[in-house]
Short mmCIF file of C-alpha atoms and ligand atoms in Angstrom, two decimals:
data_model
loop_
_atom_site.label_atom_id
_atom_site.label_comp_id
_atom_site.label_asym_id
_atom_site.label_seq_id
_atom_site.Cartn_x
_atom_site.Cartn_y
_atom_site.Cartn_z
CA UNK A 1 90.17 116.62 71.12
CA UNK A 2 86.21 116.27 71.42
CA UNK A 3 84.50 118.31 74.32
CA UNK A 4 80.44 117.07 75.52
CA UNK A 5 78.76 117.92 78.70
CA UNK A 6 77.56 115.27 80.27
CA UNK A 7 74.42 116.83 82.80
CA UNK A 8 74.10 115.06 85.94
CA UNK A 9 71.20 115.92 88.90
CA UNK A 10 73.79 118.20 89.96
CA UNK A 11 76.41 118.93 88.90
CA UNK A 12 77.71 118.74 85.09
CA UNK A 13 80.51 117.11 84.12
CA UNK A 14 82.44 117.68 81.02
CA UNK A 15 83.92 115.35 78.53
CA UNK A 16 87.44 115.46 77.07
CA UNK A 17 88.03 112.39 74.61
CA UNK A 18 91.44 111.29 74.17
CA UNK A 19 92.93 112.14 70.44
CA UNK A 20 94.40 108.31 70.32
CA UNK A 21 93.67 105.58 72.49
CA UNK A 22 96.44 103.15 73.75
CA UNK A 23 94.25 100.08 73.66
CA UNK A 24 96.52 98.56 71.03
CA UNK A 25 99.07 98.78 73.56
CA UNK A 26 97.26 96.59 76.46
CA UNK A 27 98.27 92.92 76.19
CA UNK A 28 94.93 91.88 77.71
CA UNK A 29 96.64 87.73 78.21
CA UNK A 30 99.38 89.47 80.51
CA UNK A 31 97.59 91.77 82.75
CA UNK A 32 99.55 92.08 86.56
CA UNK A 33 96.70 93.84 89.11
CA UNK A 34 97.29 97.66 88.93
CA UNK A 35 99.31 98.56 86.76
CA UNK A 36 98.09 99.18 83.30
CA UNK A 37 94.87 102.06 82.85
CA UNK A 38 92.53 103.02 80.66
CA UNK A 39 92.54 105.95 78.13
CA UNK A 40 89.76 108.45 80.97
CA UNK A 41 89.96 109.72 83.91
CA UNK A 42 87.60 111.60 86.01
CA UNK A 43 88.26 114.58 88.62
CA UNK A 44 86.50 117.06 90.61
CA UNK A 45 87.49 119.42 92.81
CA UNK A 46 86.22 120.54 95.94
CA UNK A 47 86.35 124.06 97.48
CA UNK A 48 84.23 127.11 99.23
CA UNK A 49 82.29 124.11 101.07
CA UNK A 50 81.37 122.40 98.08
CA UNK A 51 82.07 119.51 95.02
CA UNK A 52 82.60 121.98 91.89
CA UNK A 53 81.85 120.58 88.44
CA UNK A 54 83.96 117.38 87.31
CA UNK A 55 85.60 116.72 84.70
CA UNK A 56 87.25 113.42 82.44
CA UNK A 57 89.79 113.75 80.68
CA UNK A 58 92.55 111.60 79.28
CA UNK A 59 94.34 109.41 81.70
CA UNK A 60 96.97 112.14 82.82
CA UNK A 61 99.73 113.60 86.12
CA UNK A 62 97.99 115.85 88.24
CA UNK A 63 99.26 118.78 89.46
CA UNK A 64 99.42 119.70 92.71
CA UNK A 65 101.04 122.09 95.50
CA UNK A 66 103.94 120.01 97.72
CA UNK A 67 102.27 121.70 100.44
CA UNK A 68 99.40 119.43 100.34
CA UNK A 69 97.40 117.72 103.28
CA UNK A 70 97.39 114.71 101.63
CA UNK A 71 101.28 113.94 101.30
CA UNK A 72 101.70 115.46 104.82
CA UNK A 73 99.45 114.26 107.38
CA UNK A 74 97.99 110.94 105.04
CA UNK A 75 94.06 112.33 104.35
CA UNK A 76 93.13 109.83 101.27
CA UNK A 77 90.82 107.36 101.05
CA UNK A 78 90.04 105.83 98.47
CA UNK A 79 87.67 102.70 97.16
CA UNK A 80 88.06 99.34 94.35
CA UNK A 81 85.90 98.57 92.61
CA UNK A 82 84.83 96.05 89.18
CA UNK A 83 83.25 95.99 86.11
CA UNK A 84 83.03 92.91 83.66
CA UNK A 85 81.18 92.21 80.37
CA UNK A 86 78.16 89.65 80.84
CA UNK A 87 79.79 85.93 79.77
CA UNK A 88 77.53 86.58 76.17
CA UNK A 89 78.82 90.01 76.16
CA UNK A 90 75.45 91.35 76.02
CA UNK A 91 76.07 94.53 78.16
CA UNK A 92 78.55 95.63 81.20
CA UNK A 93 77.93 95.23 85.40
CA UNK A 94 78.88 96.76 87.31
CA UNK A 95 78.57 94.49 91.28
CA UNK A 96 77.38 96.42 94.35
CA UNK A 97 78.69 99.68 93.32
CA UNK A 98 76.24 101.61 95.95
CA UNK A 99 77.97 99.82 99.02
CA UNK A 100 81.36 101.14 97.34
CA UNK A 101 79.34 105.08 97.59
CA UNK A 102 77.88 104.11 101.16
CA UNK A 103 82.24 102.92 102.33
CA UNK A 104 83.98 105.59 100.37
CA UNK A 105 81.59 108.37 102.50
CA UNK A 106 82.01 106.63 105.34
CA UNK A 107 85.82 106.62 104.91
CA UNK A 108 85.63 109.93 104.00
CA UNK A 109 83.60 110.97 107.39
CA UNK A 110 85.95 109.22 108.98
CA UNK A 111 88.67 110.82 107.51
CA UNK A 112 87.39 114.36 107.97
CA UNK A 113 86.61 115.15 104.74
CA UNK A 114 84.07 115.88 102.25
CA UNK A 115 81.15 112.65 101.43
CA UNK A 116 80.53 112.42 97.71
CA UNK A 117 76.93 113.14 95.82
CA UNK A 118 75.32 110.22 94.28
CA UNK A 119 74.87 111.06 91.26
CA UNK A 120 78.09 112.65 90.82
CA UNK A 121 79.64 109.07 91.98
CA UNK A 122 77.20 106.58 89.73
CA UNK A 123 77.32 109.47 86.60
CA UNK A 124 81.59 109.35 86.73
CA UNK A 125 81.89 105.99 87.31
CA UNK A 126 79.10 105.00 84.31
CA UNK A 127 80.70 107.32 81.70
CA UNK A 128 83.94 106.29 82.64
CA UNK A 129 83.23 103.04 81.77
CA UNK A 130 81.11 103.93 78.25
CA UNK A 131 83.61 105.71 77.25
CA UNK A 132 86.91 103.61 77.90
CA UNK A 133 84.60 99.64 77.80
CA UNK A 134 87.13 98.75 75.05
CA UNK A 135 89.00 97.85 77.97
CA UNK A 136 87.12 95.42 79.74
CA UNK A 137 88.73 92.05 79.14
CA UNK A 138 86.20 89.64 79.37
CA UNK A 139 88.73 86.36 80.43
CA UNK A 140 88.79 84.41 83.36
CA UNK A 141 89.11 86.26 86.16
CA UNK A 142 90.10 89.12 85.12
CA UNK A 143 87.64 92.82 85.03
CA UNK A 144 88.00 96.54 84.58
CA UNK A 145 89.25 97.76 88.08
CA UNK A 146 87.95 100.96 89.41
CA UNK A 147 89.71 103.16 91.66
CA UNK A 148 87.96 105.89 93.04
CA UNK A 149 89.42 108.13 95.33
CA UNK A 150 89.54 111.58 97.61
CA UNK A 151 92.53 113.68 98.12
CA UNK A 152 93.09 116.61 100.95
CA UNK A 153 94.58 119.01 98.34
CA UNK A 154 94.93 122.34 100.64
CA UNK A 155 98.59 123.31 100.46
CA UNK A 156 99.01 124.85 104.13
CA UNK A 157 101.61 122.87 106.08
CA UNK A 158 99.24 122.89 108.81
CA UNK A 159 97.98 119.78 111.13
CA UNK A 160 94.06 120.16 110.45
CA UNK A 161 91.35 119.34 108.12
CA UNK A 162 91.74 120.44 104.62
CA UNK A 163 90.03 123.13 102.91
CA UNK A 164 90.70 121.74 99.65
CA UNK A 165 89.63 118.43 98.32
CA UNK A 166 89.88 116.69 94.84
CA UNK A 167 87.58 113.32 93.95
CA UNK A 168 89.13 111.38 91.11
CA UNK A 169 88.76 108.23 89.43
CA UNK A 170 90.87 105.90 87.23
CA UNK A 171 90.18 102.16 86.19
CA UNK A 172 92.22 100.05 84.05
CA UNK A 173 92.04 96.18 83.13
CA UNK A 174 93.53 94.38 85.40
CA UNK A 175 93.84 89.84 86.19
CA UNK A 176 93.42 89.06 89.88
CA UNK A 177 94.96 90.30 92.88
CA UNK A 178 97.20 87.38 93.77
CA UNK A 179 96.82 84.79 91.58
CA UNK A 180 97.75 81.72 93.42
CA UNK A 181 97.15 80.53 97.25
CA UNK A 182 99.29 82.20 99.32
CA UNK A 183 101.25 81.58 102.45
CA UNK A 184 101.22 83.63 104.95
CA UNK A 185 102.69 84.77 108.37
CA UNK A 186 101.48 85.59 111.11
CA UNK A 187 102.49 88.34 112.73
CA UNK A 188 102.11 89.34 117.13
CA UNK A 189 104.40 91.97 116.37
CA UNK A 190 103.12 94.61 113.98
CA UNK A 191 99.03 95.35 113.59
CA UNK A 192 97.08 97.05 111.40
CA UNK A 193 94.46 98.61 113.25
CA UNK A 194 93.05 98.83 117.17
CA UNK A 195 90.06 99.33 118.71
CA UNK A 196 89.51 103.58 118.09
CA UNK A 197 91.93 103.63 115.20
CA UNK A 198 90.24 103.57 112.09
CA UNK A 199 90.87 99.68 110.83
CA UNK A 200 87.24 100.09 108.98
CA UNK A 201 88.18 103.13 106.47
CA UNK A 202 89.53 102.20 103.40
CA UNK A 203 91.96 104.95 104.56
CA UNK A 204 95.42 105.32 102.56
CA UNK A 205 96.93 105.14 106.08
CA UNK A 206 95.79 102.05 106.92
CA UNK A 207 97.88 100.41 103.87
CA UNK A 208 101.31 102.27 103.98
CA UNK A 209 101.72 100.48 107.60
CA UNK A 210 101.53 97.77 106.65
CA UNK A 211 103.74 97.64 103.97
CA UNK A 212 107.25 97.33 106.61
CA UNK A 213 105.63 93.66 108.23
CA UNK A 214 104.58 92.25 104.49
CA UNK A 215 108.44 93.41 103.55
CA UNK A 216 109.84 91.32 106.63
CA UNK A 217 107.31 88.69 106.15
CA UNK A 218 108.53 88.50 102.59
CA UNK A 219 111.52 88.05 103.47
CA UNK A 220 110.77 84.92 105.09
CA UNK A 221 109.50 83.81 102.66
CA UNK A 222 106.17 84.61 102.92
CA UNK A 223 102.98 85.77 100.17
CA UNK A 224 101.95 87.95 103.14
CA UNK A 225 100.74 88.54 106.21
CA UNK A 226 97.86 87.87 109.17
CA UNK A 227 97.00 90.49 111.24
CA UNK A 228 96.22 90.00 114.63
CA UNK A 229 94.20 92.73 117.00
CA UNK A 230 96.07 95.57 117.79
CA UNK A 231 95.30 95.61 122.04
CA UNK A 232 95.92 91.28 123.00
CA UNK A 233 97.88 90.35 119.69
CA UNK A 234 95.60 87.45 120.32
CA UNK A 235 92.96 87.45 117.26
CA UNK A 236 92.07 87.46 114.30
CA UNK A 237 91.71 90.65 112.13
CA UNK A 238 92.45 90.29 108.46
CA UNK A 239 94.84 89.00 105.82
CA UNK A 240 96.85 90.75 103.04
CA UNK A 241 94.28 93.19 101.84
CA UNK A 242 91.65 91.28 102.49
CA UNK A 243 88.87 89.59 104.80
CA UNK A 244 89.64 85.57 106.78
CA UNK A 245 87.46 83.17 106.58
CA UNK A 246 88.47 80.21 108.38
CA UNK A 247 86.63 76.55 108.17
CA UNK A 248 86.50 75.12 111.26
CA UNK A 249 84.36 71.28 111.29
CA UNK A 250 82.15 72.29 108.56
CA UNK A 251 81.30 75.83 109.36
CA UNK A 252 82.70 79.30 108.56
CA UNK A 253 84.38 81.63 111.06
CA UNK A 254 84.97 85.27 109.72
CA UNK A 255 86.07 87.85 112.84
CA UNK A 256 82.72 90.37 113.61
CA UNK A 257 83.33 94.06 111.83
CA UNK A 258 84.18 95.59 114.97
CA UNK A 259 85.16 98.62 113.93
CA UNK A 260 88.86 97.62 113.50
CA UNK A 261 88.37 95.20 110.05
CA UNK A 262 87.14 96.63 106.76
CA UNK A 263 83.48 95.95 106.34
CA UNK A 264 84.50 94.33 102.92
CA UNK A 265 81.62 93.87 99.96
CA UNK A 266 82.84 90.89 98.98
CA UNK A 267 83.01 89.56 102.59
CA UNK A 268 79.20 90.33 102.89
CA UNK A 269 78.89 88.62 99.83
CA UNK A 270 80.55 85.78 100.61
CA UNK A 271 78.51 85.03 104.01
CA UNK A 272 75.27 85.73 102.81
CA UNK A 273 75.93 83.59 99.74
CA UNK A 274 77.26 80.57 101.91
CA UNK A 275 74.32 81.39 104.21
CA UNK A 276 72.30 80.48 101.50
CA UNK A 277 73.79 77.37 100.74
CA UNK A 278 72.86 76.42 103.75
CA UNK A 279 76.61 76.77 105.33
CA UNK A 280 76.53 78.49 109.16
CA UNK A 281 78.64 81.28 109.12
CA UNK A 282 79.97 82.64 112.49
CA UNK A 283 81.01 86.15 112.91
CA UNK A 284 83.34 86.64 116.49
CA UNK A 285 86.54 87.05 117.74
CA UNK A 286 88.50 84.38 115.95
CA UNK A 287 92.00 83.71 118.37
CA UNK A 288 95.18 82.16 115.97
CA UNK A 289 94.65 79.88 119.69
CA UNK A 290 91.92 78.33 117.85
CA UNK A 291 93.04 77.97 114.58
CA UNK A 292 96.29 76.81 115.76
CA UNK A 293 94.42 74.47 117.94
CA UNK A 294 92.03 73.45 115.30
CA UNK A 295 94.37 72.66 112.46
CA UNK A 296 96.28 70.25 114.54
CA UNK A 297 92.82 68.38 115.76
CA UNK A 298 92.32 68.48 111.64
CA UNK A 299 88.96 70.10 111.99
CA UNK A 300 90.64 73.36 110.03
CA UNK A 301 89.84 71.88 106.74
CA UNK A 302 90.13 75.36 104.85
CA UNK A 303 91.50 79.91 104.97
CA UNK A 304 90.91 82.03 102.28
CA UNK A 305 90.65 85.68 101.96
CA UNK A 306 88.24 88.08 100.31
CA UNK A 307 88.12 90.79 98.64
CA UNK A 308 87.18 93.08 95.49
CA UNK A 309 90.87 92.68 94.10
CA UNK A 310 91.48 88.93 95.05
CA UNK A 311 87.42 88.50 95.09
CA UNK A 312 88.09 84.54 96.90
CA UNK A 313 91.67 83.15 97.37
CA UNK A 314 92.23 80.28 98.99
CA UNK A 315 95.55 79.75 101.81
CA UNK A 316 97.92 77.07 101.56
CA UNK A 317 99.92 78.09 104.61
CA UNK A 318 100.30 80.10 108.25
CA UNK A 319 103.22 80.51 109.76
CA UNK A 320 103.19 80.86 113.20
CA UNK A 321 105.87 81.60 116.30
CA UNK A 322 108.12 79.91 114.28
CA UNK A 323 105.88 76.92 112.60
CA UNK A 324 104.57 76.38 109.69
CA UNK A 325 101.31 74.59 108.92
CA UNK A 326 100.01 73.87 105.36
CA UNK A 327 96.70 73.07 104.23
CA UNK A 328 95.81 71.49 101.52
CA UNK A 329 93.96 74.26 99.09
CA UNK A 330 93.07 71.04 95.84
CA UNK A 331 90.60 69.88 98.96
CA UNK A 332 89.24 72.97 100.00
CA UNK A 333 85.19 72.99 98.47
CA UNK A 334 83.41 75.33 100.08
CA UNK A 335 86.05 78.17 99.51
CA UNK A 336 85.66 77.28 95.62
CA UNK A 337 81.89 76.84 95.45
CA UNK A 338 80.95 80.39 96.92
CA UNK A 339 84.01 81.73 94.71
CA UNK A 340 82.21 80.21 91.63
CA UNK A 341 78.85 81.93 92.55
CA UNK A 342 79.91 84.80 93.44
CA UNK A 343 81.67 84.56 89.74
CA UNK A 344 78.58 83.62 88.41
CA UNK A 345 76.40 86.46 89.33
CA UNK A 346 79.13 89.38 88.66
CA UNK A 347 79.66 87.83 85.59
CA UNK A 348 76.16 87.54 84.88
CA UNK A 349 76.11 83.21 84.23
CA UNK A 350 74.60 82.75 87.10
CA UNK A 351 70.98 83.81 88.70
CA UNK A 352 71.99 87.00 90.25
CA UNK A 353 69.07 86.47 93.36
CA UNK A 354 69.94 89.37 95.86
CA UNK A 355 70.07 91.72 93.15
CA UNK A 356 73.69 92.51 93.45
CA UNK A 357 74.15 93.82 89.46
CA UNK A 358 73.20 96.61 88.38
CA UNK A 359 73.74 97.38 84.62
CA UNK A 360 75.79 100.20 83.19
CA UNK A 361 75.33 99.34 79.53
C1 COI B 1 90.45 95.88 97.18
O1 COI B 1 90.15 94.62 97.05
O2 COI B 1 90.16 96.44 95.35
C2 COI B 1 91.36 96.74 97.33
O3 COI B 1 91.67 98.48 97.45
C3 COI B 1 91.85 96.09 98.35
C4 COI B 1 94.20 96.36 97.55
C5 COI B 1 94.56 96.82 96.12
C6 COI B 1 94.33 97.70 98.31
#
């Protein structure tokens, strides 16, 4: 075991390196999403009103009191980001990491949790990537997925803001989240968020509430759910774990960020790329009735979801009120063009004209 200390702007990070790497156990050609983890992780505790020293350790279980806030009242927020090898393997990059920190801190504020200092976040992520760079796959659609999260750890069974937290970063090589076109069920019974709620926070509870409806949709043969708004159950909200886009009459339409949907970094990147390619992108409420009418008129040509884990994932069917509406994903153009451009920027094969890529090594 070797230990060293990395000094960041305000907080030291101590590093304990694994004795034996588990790299040889990994099958890089078979990487289901989120099941494989690298050798190291970072943890940092918050108490006495401040973040304490951080530690990079061998990946391991946490030891927590069963009375911790996170187990009872769910103070938990997280992020998803990815590190890539440049296509020519000349370096390693992150994609818009400052946006992940911004959103993590916004989610933390909404869930009444302390914010993470920028130097701690960036130094932790970069050091972990440096230590575990051998875990970054260089295969199409694969990357090193990085999962920073914060949980409330005060051992106290009472409903109030915790006074102790744990900030943790884990990471692992992964393939695509869905990896194939998906069919989705439009739910007008269950919703994932509503105005005044916290649908725009990347909070664990937002996802927990979707699990039961998604299981119901799977029993009916769909891969995931297309969520409608909480108030009218009429306007499209998100799809699965992604933001949603429709191509209607040659224009892209996506719901506006009204506080009920995740302010997706991939969503923002897709909008920027699409506009740069000359497409009109409308960010506005779009009702499921408008989507159905466009399908019936032959004007709905594409449907896709966007997210860090999924990147751009096409949708080839949506079920609504007992009827399935099919789309020919092989004829999609806009989705694949944008996906190609985005992945090109992420893998540094396409000019990074928006300055999104950050060199790590
Ligand atoms: C992501 O896209 O990175 C996510 O966090 C979504 C999901 C895997 C929960």
